[in-house]
Amino acid sequence: MGILNFLKGTYSGKVGATVGAKWKNKGTVRTFAIPSNPNTPAQQAVRSGFKTLSSFVSLFSDRISRLTALDTRGMSVRNAIIKLNAGQITADSFTSADLIISKGGLPNVNGFDAVVPADLSAINCTWTKATSPSISDKAQVVVVAVDSEHKTAYVESALNSAQSLSLPGPVVAGATLHVYYYLLDYRGSSKVASINAYKLVTAPTP
């Protein structure tokens, strides 16, 4: 339903076969047309790829909002990650091992390992302290573990110098965990990071 304003000589919404709206703060009128939606195989692939990727990323994206160096101007962390992985959407070929959740020029985290103990109480991570003139004492290692089957994610960070951290559980027995980790550092009020690496971890079955 359209709204007609006789005093201002404008209207908004659909009136007859026309549609009134604002564009760049100016009143516009266009002919109403039903949007095309042929639902081609290519469109179906894009929609399927977007749904799969979006569902996966949504499990943790809000929780790393303060632990990312991605350019999120004008968008959420979720959308920034989806934009980085647009190729997986168009091909409908989402692969968790290829997912990019961080990027940058810092050295990668080395010697990383993640283990779930028999009591399933945590995900225990260790690494070798990264040393470089480009890394400050404030640098952190960020770890994200995703259990997509049970729609759960674990996020934690610790100083690079600590060389270990634990992501509190509990973890589901036998769960497949997609673990991403990267280095995050600070330059004044700005953040810099490394590209993330990936490790597949399987929780034990008591």
GROMACS .gro file of N, CA, C and O in nm, residues 69-178:
model
  440
   69ALA      N    1   4.153  -0.855   1.352
   69ALA     CA    2   4.211  -0.738   1.285
   69ALA      C    3   4.146  -0.717   1.148
   69ALA      O    4   4.193  -0.636   1.069
   70LEU      N    5   4.039  -0.789   1.119
   70LEU     CA    6   3.972  -0.773   0.991
   70LEU      C    7   3.911  -0.635   0.977
   70LEU      O    8   3.871  -0.574   1.077
   71ASP      N    9   3.904  -0.586   0.855
   71ASP     CA   10   3.842  -0.457   0.828
   71ASP      C   11   3.690  -0.477   0.833
   71ASP      O   12   3.632  -0.537   0.742
   72THR      N   13   3.628  -0.431   0.939
   72THR     CA   14   3.484  -0.450   0.954
   72THR      C   15   3.406  -0.320   0.940
   72THR      O   16   3.292  -0.311   0.986
   73ARG      N   17   3.466  -0.220   0.879
   73ARG     CA   18   3.395  -0.092   0.862
   73ARG      C   19   3.267  -0.112   0.782
   73ARG      O   20   3.269  -0.160   0.668
   74GLY      N   21   3.156  -0.075   0.844
   74GLY     CA   22   3.027  -0.085   0.776
   74GLY      C   23   2.970  -0.225   0.771
   74GLY      O   24   2.869  -0.247   0.703
   75MET      N   25   3.031  -0.321   0.841
   75MET     CA   26   2.977  -0.457   0.838
   75MET      C   27   3.011  -0.530   0.967
   75MET      O   28   3.098  -0.487   1.044
   76SER      N   29   2.945  -0.641   0.989
   76SER     CA   30   2.972  -0.723   1.107
   76SER      C   31   3.094  -0.812   1.080
   76SER      O   32   3.139  -0.827   0.966
   77VAL      N   33   3.147  -0.872   1.187
   77VAL     CA   34   3.259  -0.966   1.171
   77VAL      C   35   3.213  -1.084   1.085
   77VAL      O   36   3.288  -1.132   0.999
   78ARG      N   37   3.091  -1.128   1.107
   78ARG     CA   38   3.037  -1.239   1.027
   78ARG      C   39   3.041  -1.206   0.878
   78ARG      O   40   3.087  -1.287   0.796
   79ASN      N   41   2.993  -1.088   0.842
   79ASN     CA   42   2.991  -1.051   0.701
   79ASN      C   43   3.131  -1.030   0.645
   79ASN      O   44   3.157  -1.058   0.527
   80ALA      N   45   3.223  -0.982   0.729
   80ALA     CA   46   3.361  -0.965   0.685
   80ALA      C   47   3.424  -1.100   0.652
   80ALA      O   48   3.497  -1.114   0.552
   81ILE      N   49   3.397  -1.202   0.734
   81ILE     CA   50   3.450  -1.335   0.708
   81ILE      C   51   3.385  -1.396   0.583
   81ILE      O   52   3.452  -1.458   0.501
   82ILE      N   53   3.255  -1.378   0.570
   82ILE     CA   54   3.185  -1.429   0.452
   82ILE      C   55   3.242  -1.365   0.326
   82ILE      O   56   3.263  -1.432   0.223
   83LYS      N   57   3.270  -1.235   0.331
   83LYS     CA   58   3.328  -1.166   0.216
   83LYS      C   59   3.464  -1.225   0.180
   83LYS      O   60   3.495  -1.241   0.062
   84LEU      N   61   3.545  -1.258   0.281
   84LEU     CA   62   3.676  -1.317   0.257
   84LEU      C   63   3.667  -1.452   0.188
   84LEU      O   64   3.758  -1.494   0.116
   85ASN      N   65   3.557  -1.522   0.211
   85ASN     CA   66   3.541  -1.658   0.161
   85ASN      C   67   3.435  -1.668   0.052
   85ASN      O   68   3.373  -1.772   0.034
   86ALA      N   69   3.418  -1.559  -0.021
   86ALA     CA   70   3.314  -1.553  -0.124
   86ALA      C   71   3.330  -1.662  -0.229
   86ALA      O   72   3.232  -1.712  -0.284
   87GLY      N   73   3.454  -1.702  -0.257
   87GLY     CA   74   3.476  -1.806  -0.357
   87GLY      C   75   3.412  -1.938  -0.320
   87GLY      O   76   3.366  -2.013  -0.407
   88GLN      N   77   3.406  -1.968  -0.190
   88GLN     CA   78   3.344  -2.092  -0.146
   88GLN      C   79   3.192  -2.085  -0.160
   88GLN      O   80   3.126  -2.188  -0.174
   89ILE      N   81   3.138  -1.963  -0.159
   89ILE     CA   82   2.993  -1.948  -0.176
   89ILE      C   83   2.954  -1.974  -0.320
   89ILE      O   84   2.864  -2.051  -0.349
   90THR      N   85   3.022  -1.908  -0.413
   90THR     CA   86   2.985  -1.920  -0.554
   90THR      C   87   3.003  -2.061  -0.606
   90THR      O   88   2.932  -2.106  -0.695
   91ALA      N   89   3.100  -2.132  -0.550
   91ALA     CA   90   3.124  -2.269  -0.595
   91ALA      C   91   3.045  -2.371  -0.515
   91ALA      O   92   3.044  -2.489  -0.548
   92ASP      N   93   2.975  -2.326  -0.410
   92ASP     CA   94   2.903  -2.415  -0.319
   92ASP      C   95   2.994  -2.530  -0.277
   92ASP      O   96   2.957  -2.647  -0.283
   93SER      N   97   3.115  -2.493  -0.234
   93SER     CA   98   3.214  -2.596  -0.199
   93SER      C   99   3.280  -2.561  -0.067
   93SER      O  100   3.403  -2.555  -0.059
   94PHE      N  101   3.200  -2.536   0.036
   94PHE     CA  102   3.255  -2.498   0.165
   94PHE      C  103   3.342  -2.609   0.221
   94PHE      O  104   3.300  -2.724   0.233
   95THR      N  105   3.465  -2.573   0.253
   95THR     CA  106   3.560  -2.666   0.315
   95THR      C  107   3.614  -2.599   0.440
   95THR      O  108   3.679  -2.494   0.430
   96SER      N  109   3.588  -2.658   0.555
   96SER     CA  110   3.626  -2.595   0.681
   96SER      C  111   3.776  -2.570   0.689
   96SER      O  112   3.820  -2.470   0.745
   97ALA      N  113   3.856  -2.659   0.631
   97ALA     CA  114   4.002  -2.643   0.638
   97ALA      C  115   4.050  -2.522   0.561
   97ALA      O  116   4.159  -2.469   0.588
   98ASP      N  117   3.972  -2.475   0.463
   98ASP     CA  118   4.012  -2.361   0.381
   98ASP      C  119   3.952  -2.229   0.428
   98ASP      O  120   3.976  -2.125   0.367
   99LEU      N  121   3.876  -2.232   0.535
   99LEU     CA  122   3.809  -2.111   0.582
   99LEU      C  123   3.910  -2.009   0.634
   99LEU      O  124   3.999  -2.042   0.712
  100ILE      N  125   3.895  -1.885   0.590
  100ILE     CA  126   3.980  -1.775   0.637
  100ILE      C  127   3.900  -1.694   0.738
  100ILE      O  128   3.795  -1.640   0.705
  101ILE      N  129   3.950  -1.685   0.861
  101ILE     CA  130   3.883  -1.602   0.961
  101ILE      C  131   3.975  -1.489   1.009
  101ILE      O  132   3.933  -1.403   1.084
  102SER      N  133   4.102  -1.492   0.966
  102SER     CA  134   4.198  -1.387   1.000
  102SER      C  135   4.300  -1.378   0.889
  102SER      O  136   4.332  -1.479   0.824
  103LYS      N  137   4.351  -1.258   0.866
  103LYS     CA  138   4.458  -1.242   0.768
  103LYS      C  139   4.546  -1.127   0.809
  103LYS      O  140   4.504  -1.039   0.885
  104GLY      N  141   4.669  -1.129   0.759
  104GLY     CA  142   4.762  -1.023   0.792
  104GLY      C  143   4.904  -1.067   0.769
  104GLY      O  144   4.931  -1.179   0.726
  105GLY      N  145   4.998  -0.979   0.802
  105GLY     CA  146   5.137  -1.005   0.772
  105GLY      C  147   5.222  -1.055   0.887
  105GLY      O  148   5.343  -1.072   0.870
  106LEU      N  149   5.163  -1.077   1.003
  106LEU     CA  150   5.242  -1.128   1.115
  106LEU      C  151   5.284  -1.273   1.091
  106LEU      O  152   5.216  -1.346   1.018
  107PRO      N  153   5.392  -1.317   1.155
  107PRO     CA  154   5.434  -1.458   1.142
  107PRO      C  155   5.324  -1.551   1.193
  107PRO      O  156   5.249  -1.517   1.284
  108ASN      N  157   5.318  -1.669   1.135
  108ASN     CA  158   5.219  -1.767   1.178
  108ASN      C  159   5.256  -1.825   1.314
  108ASN      O  160   5.371  -1.820   1.356
  109VAL      N  161   5.157  -1.882   1.381
  109VAL     CA  162   5.179  -1.951   1.507
  109VAL      C  163   5.244  -2.086   1.477
  109VAL      O  164   5.194  -2.163   1.395
  110ASN      N  165   5.354  -2.115   1.543
  110ASN     CA  166   5.427  -2.239   1.517
  110ASN      C  167   5.410  -2.340   1.629
  110ASN      O  168   5.383  -2.304   1.744
  111GLY      N  169   5.429  -2.467   1.596
  111GLY     CA  170   5.427  -2.573   1.696
  111GLY      C  171   5.295  -2.588   1.767
  111GLY      O  172   5.291  -2.636   1.882
  112PHE      N  173   5.186  -2.552   1.701
  112PHE     CA  174   5.055  -2.556   1.767
  112PHE      C  175   5.002  -2.698   1.779
  112PHE      O  176   5.015  -2.779   1.688
  113ASP      N  177   4.939  -2.726   1.894
  113ASP     CA  178   4.871  -2.854   1.913
  113ASP      C  179   4.749  -2.832   2.000
  113ASP      O  180   4.746  -2.738   2.082
  114ALA      N  181   4.647  -2.913   1.980
  114ALA     CA  182   4.524  -2.904   2.060
  114ALA      C  183   4.480  -3.045   2.096
  114ALA      O  184   4.473  -3.132   2.008
  115VAL      N  185   4.449  -3.065   2.222
  115VAL     CA  186   4.412  -3.198   2.271
  115VAL      C  187   4.293  -3.187   2.365
  115VAL      O  188   4.289  -3.097   2.451
  116VAL      N  189   4.199  -3.278   2.352
  116VAL     CA  190   4.086  -3.286   2.444
  116VAL      C  191   4.115  -3.399   2.542
  116VAL      O  192   4.135  -3.514   2.501
  117PRO      N  193   4.120  -3.370   2.673
  117PRO     CA  194   4.149  -3.476   2.771
  117PRO      C  195   4.035  -3.576   2.781
  117PRO      O  196   3.923  -3.551   2.733
  118ALA      N  197   4.063  -3.689   2.846
  118ALA     CA  198   3.965  -3.797   2.857
  118ALA      C  199   3.838  -3.754   2.927
  118ALA      O  200   3.729  -3.807   2.900
  119ASP      N  201   3.848  -3.656   3.019
  119ASP     CA  202   3.727  -3.613   3.092
  119ASP      C  203   3.645  -3.510   3.015
  119ASP      O  204   3.542  -3.462   3.065
  120LEU      N  205   3.691  -3.473   2.895
  120LEU     CA  206   3.618  -3.383   2.806
  120LEU      C  207   3.591  -3.245   2.867
  120LEU      O  208   3.499  -3.174   2.827
  121SER      N  209   3.675  -3.206   2.962
  121SER     CA  210   3.652  -3.082   3.035
  121SER      C  211   3.699  -2.956   2.963
  121SER      O  212   3.662  -2.845   3.001
  122ALA      N  213   3.785  -2.973   2.862
  122ALA     CA  214   3.844  -2.855   2.797
  122ALA      C  215   3.909  -2.896   2.666
  122ALA      O  216   3.915  -3.014   2.630
  123ILE      N  217   3.959  -2.794   2.595
  123ILE     CA  218   4.045  -2.816   2.479
  123ILE      C  219   4.177  -2.749   2.513
  123ILE      O  220   4.185  -2.625   2.523
  124ASN      N  221   4.278  -2.828   2.538
  124ASN     CA  222   4.407  -2.776   2.584
  124ASN      C  223   4.499  -2.752   2.465
  124ASN      O  224   4.526  -2.843   2.386
  125CYS      N  225   4.546  -2.627   2.453
  125CYS     CA  226   4.627  -2.588   2.338
  125CYS      C  227   4.767  -2.544   2.381
  125CYS      O  228   4.782  -2.479   2.486
  126THR      N  229   4.866  -2.577   2.301
  126THR     CA  230   5.004  -2.535   2.325
  126THR      C  231   5.064  -2.488   2.193
  126THR      O  232   5.019  -2.526   2.085
  127TRP      N  233   5.168  -2.405   2.202
  127TRP     CA  234   5.238  -2.358   2.084
  127TRP      C  235   5.377  -2.311   2.124
  127TRP      O  236   5.410  -2.299   2.243
  128THR      N  237   5.458  -2.282   2.026
  128THR     CA  238   5.591  -2.228   2.049
  128THR      C  239   5.584  -2.076   2.036
  128THR      O  240   5.531  -2.025   1.936
  129LYS      N  241   5.636  -2.005   2.134
  129LYS     CA  242   5.631  -1.859   2.132
  129LYS      C  243   5.693  -1.804   2.004
  129LYS      O  244   5.805  -1.838   1.968
  130ALA      N  245   5.617  -1.722   1.934
  130ALA     CA  246   5.667  -1.659   1.812
  130ALA      C  247   5.755  -1.540   1.850
  130ALA      O  248   5.717  -1.458   1.933
  131THR      N  249   5.873  -1.532   1.790
  131THR     CA  250   5.964  -1.421   1.817
  131THR      C  251   5.999  -1.351   1.687
  131THR      O  252   6.037  -1.415   1.589
  132SER      N  253   5.984  -1.221   1.687
  132SER     CA  254   6.013  -1.141   1.568
  132SER      C  255   6.011  -0.995   1.609
  132SER      O  256   5.938  -0.956   1.702
  133PRO      N  257   6.092  -0.910   1.544
  133PRO     CA  258   6.088  -0.766   1.575
  133PRO      C  259   5.950  -0.705   1.553
  133PRO      O  260   5.918  -0.600   1.609
  134SER      N  261   5.867  -0.773   1.470
  134SER     CA  262   5.734  -0.719   1.442
  134SER      C  263   5.630  -0.761   1.545
  134SER      O  264   5.514  -0.721   1.536
  135ILE      N  265   5.670  -0.842   1.644
  135ILE     CA  266   5.576  -0.891   1.744
  135ILE      C  267   5.606  -0.826   1.879
  135ILE      O  268   5.718  -0.832   1.927
  136SER      N  269   5.504  -0.766   1.940
  136SER     CA  270   5.522  -0.699   2.068
  136SER      C  271   5.492  -0.794   2.184
  136SER      O  272   5.443  -0.906   2.164
  137ASP      N  273   5.516  -0.746   2.305
  137ASP     CA  274   5.486  -0.826   2.424
  137ASP      C  275   5.335  -0.840   2.447
  137ASP      O  276   5.293  -0.922   2.528
  138LYS      N  277   5.256  -0.758   2.377
  138LYS     CA  278   5.111  -0.764   2.392
  138LYS      C  279   5.046  -0.867   2.300
  138LYS      O  280   4.924  -0.891   2.309
  139ALA      N  281   5.124  -0.925   2.213
  139ALA     CA  282   5.068  -1.017   2.114
  139ALA      C  283   4.997  -1.135   2.181
  139ALA      O  284   5.042  -1.188   2.282
  140GLN      N  285   4.886  -1.175   2.121
  140GLN     CA  286   4.807  -1.287   2.173
  140GLN      C  287   4.791  -1.395   2.066
  140GLN      O  288   4.794  -1.367   1.946
  141VAL      N  289   4.771  -1.516   2.113
  141VAL     CA  290   4.729  -1.624   2.025
  141VAL      C  291   4.579  -1.644   2.048
  141VAL      O  292   4.535  -1.658   2.162
  142VAL      N  293   4.504  -1.638   1.940
  142VAL     CA  294   4.359  -1.656   1.946
  142VAL      C  295   4.325  -1.793   1.891
  142VAL      O  296   4.373  -1.832   1.784
  143VAL      N  297   4.243  -1.867   1.964
  143VAL     CA  298   4.203  -2.002   1.922
  143VAL      C  299   4.050  -2.009   1.915
  143VAL      O  300   3.981  -1.968   2.008
  144VAL      N  301   4.000  -2.060   1.804
  144VAL     CA  302   3.857  -2.080   1.784
  144VAL      C  303   3.835  -2.227   1.749
  144VAL      O  304   3.892  -2.276   1.651
  145ALA      N  305   3.754  -2.296   1.827
  145ALA     CA  306   3.722  -2.436   1.799
  145ALA      C  307   3.573  -2.447   1.772
  145ALA      O  308   3.491  -2.400   1.851
  146VAL      N  309   3.537  -2.507   1.659
  146VAL     CA  310   3.398  -2.515   1.618
  146VAL      C  311   3.352  -2.660   1.609
  146VAL      O  312   3.414  -2.741   1.540
  147ASP      N  313   3.246  -2.691   1.680
  147ASP     CA  314   3.179  -2.821   1.670
  147ASP      C  315   3.049  -2.795   1.595
  147ASP      O  316   2.946  -2.768   1.656
  148SER      N  317   3.056  -2.801   1.463
  148SER     CA  318   2.940  -2.763   1.382
  148SER      C  319   2.824  -2.861   1.396
  148SER      O  320   2.708  -2.822   1.387
  149GLU      N  321   2.854  -2.987   1.420
  149GLU     CA  322   2.747  -3.086   1.433
  149GLU      C  323   2.657  -3.055   1.552
  149GLU      O  324   2.534  -3.070   1.545
  150HIS      N  325   2.717  -3.011   1.662
  150HIS     CA  326   2.640  -2.979   1.782
  150HIS      C  327   2.620  -2.828   1.800
  150HIS      O  328   2.580  -2.782   1.907
  151LYS      N  329   2.651  -2.753   1.693
  151LYS     CA  330   2.628  -2.607   1.690
  151LYS      C  331   2.688  -2.536   1.811
  151LYS      O  332   2.621  -2.457   1.881
  152THR      N  333   2.814  -2.566   1.837
  152THR     CA  334   2.884  -2.510   1.951
  152THR      C  335   3.020  -2.457   1.906
  152THR      O  336   3.083  -2.514   1.817
  153ALA      N  337   3.065  -2.348   1.968
  153ALA     CA  338   3.198  -2.295   1.939
  153ALA      C  339   3.265  -2.255   2.070
  153ALA      O  340   3.199  -2.217   2.166
  154TYR      N  341   3.397  -2.266   2.072
  154TYR     CA  342   3.477  -2.231   2.188
  154TYR      C  343   3.580  -2.128   2.143
  154TYR      O  344   3.647  -2.147   2.040
  155VAL      N  345   3.593  -2.018   2.217
  155VAL     CA  346   3.685  -1.910   2.181
  155VAL      C  347   3.766  -1.871   2.304
  155VAL      O  348   3.710  -1.852   2.412
  156GLU      N  349   3.896  -1.858   2.285
  156GLU     CA  350   3.982  -1.815   2.396
  156GLU      C  351   4.107  -1.753   2.338
  156GLU      O  352   4.145  -1.778   2.223
  157SER      N  353   4.176  -1.669   2.418
  157SER     CA  354   4.302  -1.610   2.376
  157SER      C  355   4.395  -1.603   2.496
  157SER      O  356   4.350  -1.601   2.611
  158ALA      N  357   4.525  -1.599   2.468
  158ALA     CA  358   4.626  -1.587   2.573
  158ALA      C  359   4.748  -1.521   2.512
  158ALA      O  360   4.767  -1.520   2.390
  159LEU      N  361   4.832  -1.463   2.598
  159LEU     CA  362   4.953  -1.401   2.548
  159LEU      C  363   5.039  -1.501   2.472
  159LEU      O  364   5.048  -1.619   2.510
  160ASN      N  365   5.099  -1.454   2.367
  160ASN     CA  366   5.190  -1.536   2.287
  160ASN      C  367   5.298  -1.599   2.375
  160ASN      O  368   5.335  -1.715   2.358
  161SER      N  369   5.344  -1.525   2.475
  161SER     CA  370   5.450  -1.572   2.564
  161SER      C  371   5.404  -1.683   2.657
  161SER      O  372   5.486  -1.758   2.712
  162ALA      N  373   5.272  -1.698   2.678
  162ALA     CA  374   5.221  -1.800   2.770
  162ALA      C  375   5.241  -1.940   2.714
  162ALA      O  376   5.259  -2.037   2.789
  163GLN      N  377   5.233  -1.953   2.583
  163GLN     CA  378   5.256  -2.078   2.511
  163GLN      C  379   5.154  -2.188   2.543
  163GLN      O  380   5.176  -2.305   2.509
  164SER      N  381   5.044  -2.150   2.606
  164SER     CA  382   4.937  -2.247   2.630
  164SER      C  383   4.809  -2.176   2.672
  164SER      O  384   4.813  -2.063   2.722
  165LEU      N  385   4.697  -2.241   2.648
  165LEU     CA  386   4.568  -2.194   2.696
  165LEU      C  387   4.472  -2.312   2.694
  165LEU      O  388   4.494  -2.412   2.627
  166SER      N  389   4.362  -2.297   2.768
  166SER     CA  390   4.257  -2.398   2.770
  166SER      C  391   4.124  -2.333   2.736
  166SER      O  392   4.088  -2.229   2.793
  167LEU      N  393   4.054  -2.394   2.644
  167LEU     CA  394   3.919  -2.350   2.611
  167LEU      C  395   3.824  -2.433   2.695
  167LEU      O  396   3.818  -2.556   2.680
  168PRO      N  397   3.752  -2.372   2.789
  168PRO     CA  398   3.665  -2.447   2.879
  168PRO      C  399   3.558  -2.526   2.804
  168PRO      O  400   3.498  -2.475   2.709
  169GLY      N  401   3.535  -2.650   2.847
  169GLY     CA  402   3.434  -2.737   2.790
  169GLY      C  403   3.300  -2.716   2.859
  169GLY      O  404   3.273  -2.607   2.907
  170PRO      N  405   3.219  -2.821   2.866
  170PRO     CA  406   3.252  -2.956   2.824
  170PRO      C  407   3.244  -2.975   2.674
  170PRO      O  408   3.173  -2.902   2.605
  171VAL      N  409   3.319  -3.074   2.626
  171VAL     CA  410   3.319  -3.111   2.485
  171VAL      C  411   3.241  -3.240   2.469
  171VAL      O  412   3.250  -3.330   2.554
  172VAL      N  413   3.164  -3.251   2.363
  172VAL     CA  414   3.086  -3.372   2.338
  172VAL      C  415   3.179  -3.487   2.301
  172VAL      O  416   3.270  -3.471   2.220
  173ALA      N  417   3.158  -3.603   2.361
  173ALA     CA  418   3.241  -3.720   2.333
  173ALA      C  419   3.238  -3.754   2.184
  173ALA      O  420   3.131  -3.759   2.123
  174GLY      N  421   3.355  -3.774   2.126
  174GLY     CA  422   3.364  -3.809   1.985
  174GLY      C  423   3.341  -3.695   1.888
  174GLY      O  424   3.339  -3.717   1.766
  175ALA      N  425   3.325  -3.574   1.939
  175ALA     CA  426   3.296  -3.460   1.852
  175ALA      C  427   3.415  -3.427   1.762
  175ALA      O  428   3.531  -3.443   1.800
  176THR      N  429   3.384  -3.381   1.642
  176THR     CA  430   3.485  -3.332   1.549
  176THR      C  431   3.498  -3.182   1.567
  176THR      O  432   3.400  -3.109   1.555
  177LEU      N  433   3.619  -3.136   1.599
  177LEU     CA  434   3.643  -2.995   1.626
  177LEU      C  435   3.728  -2.934   1.515
  177LEU      O  436   3.837  -2.984   1.485
  178HIS      N  437   3.678  -2.828   1.457
  178HIS     CA  438   3.753  -2.752   1.356
  178HIS      C  439   3.822  -2.638   1.431
  178HIS      O  440   3.756  -2.544   1.478
   0.00000   0.00000   0.00000
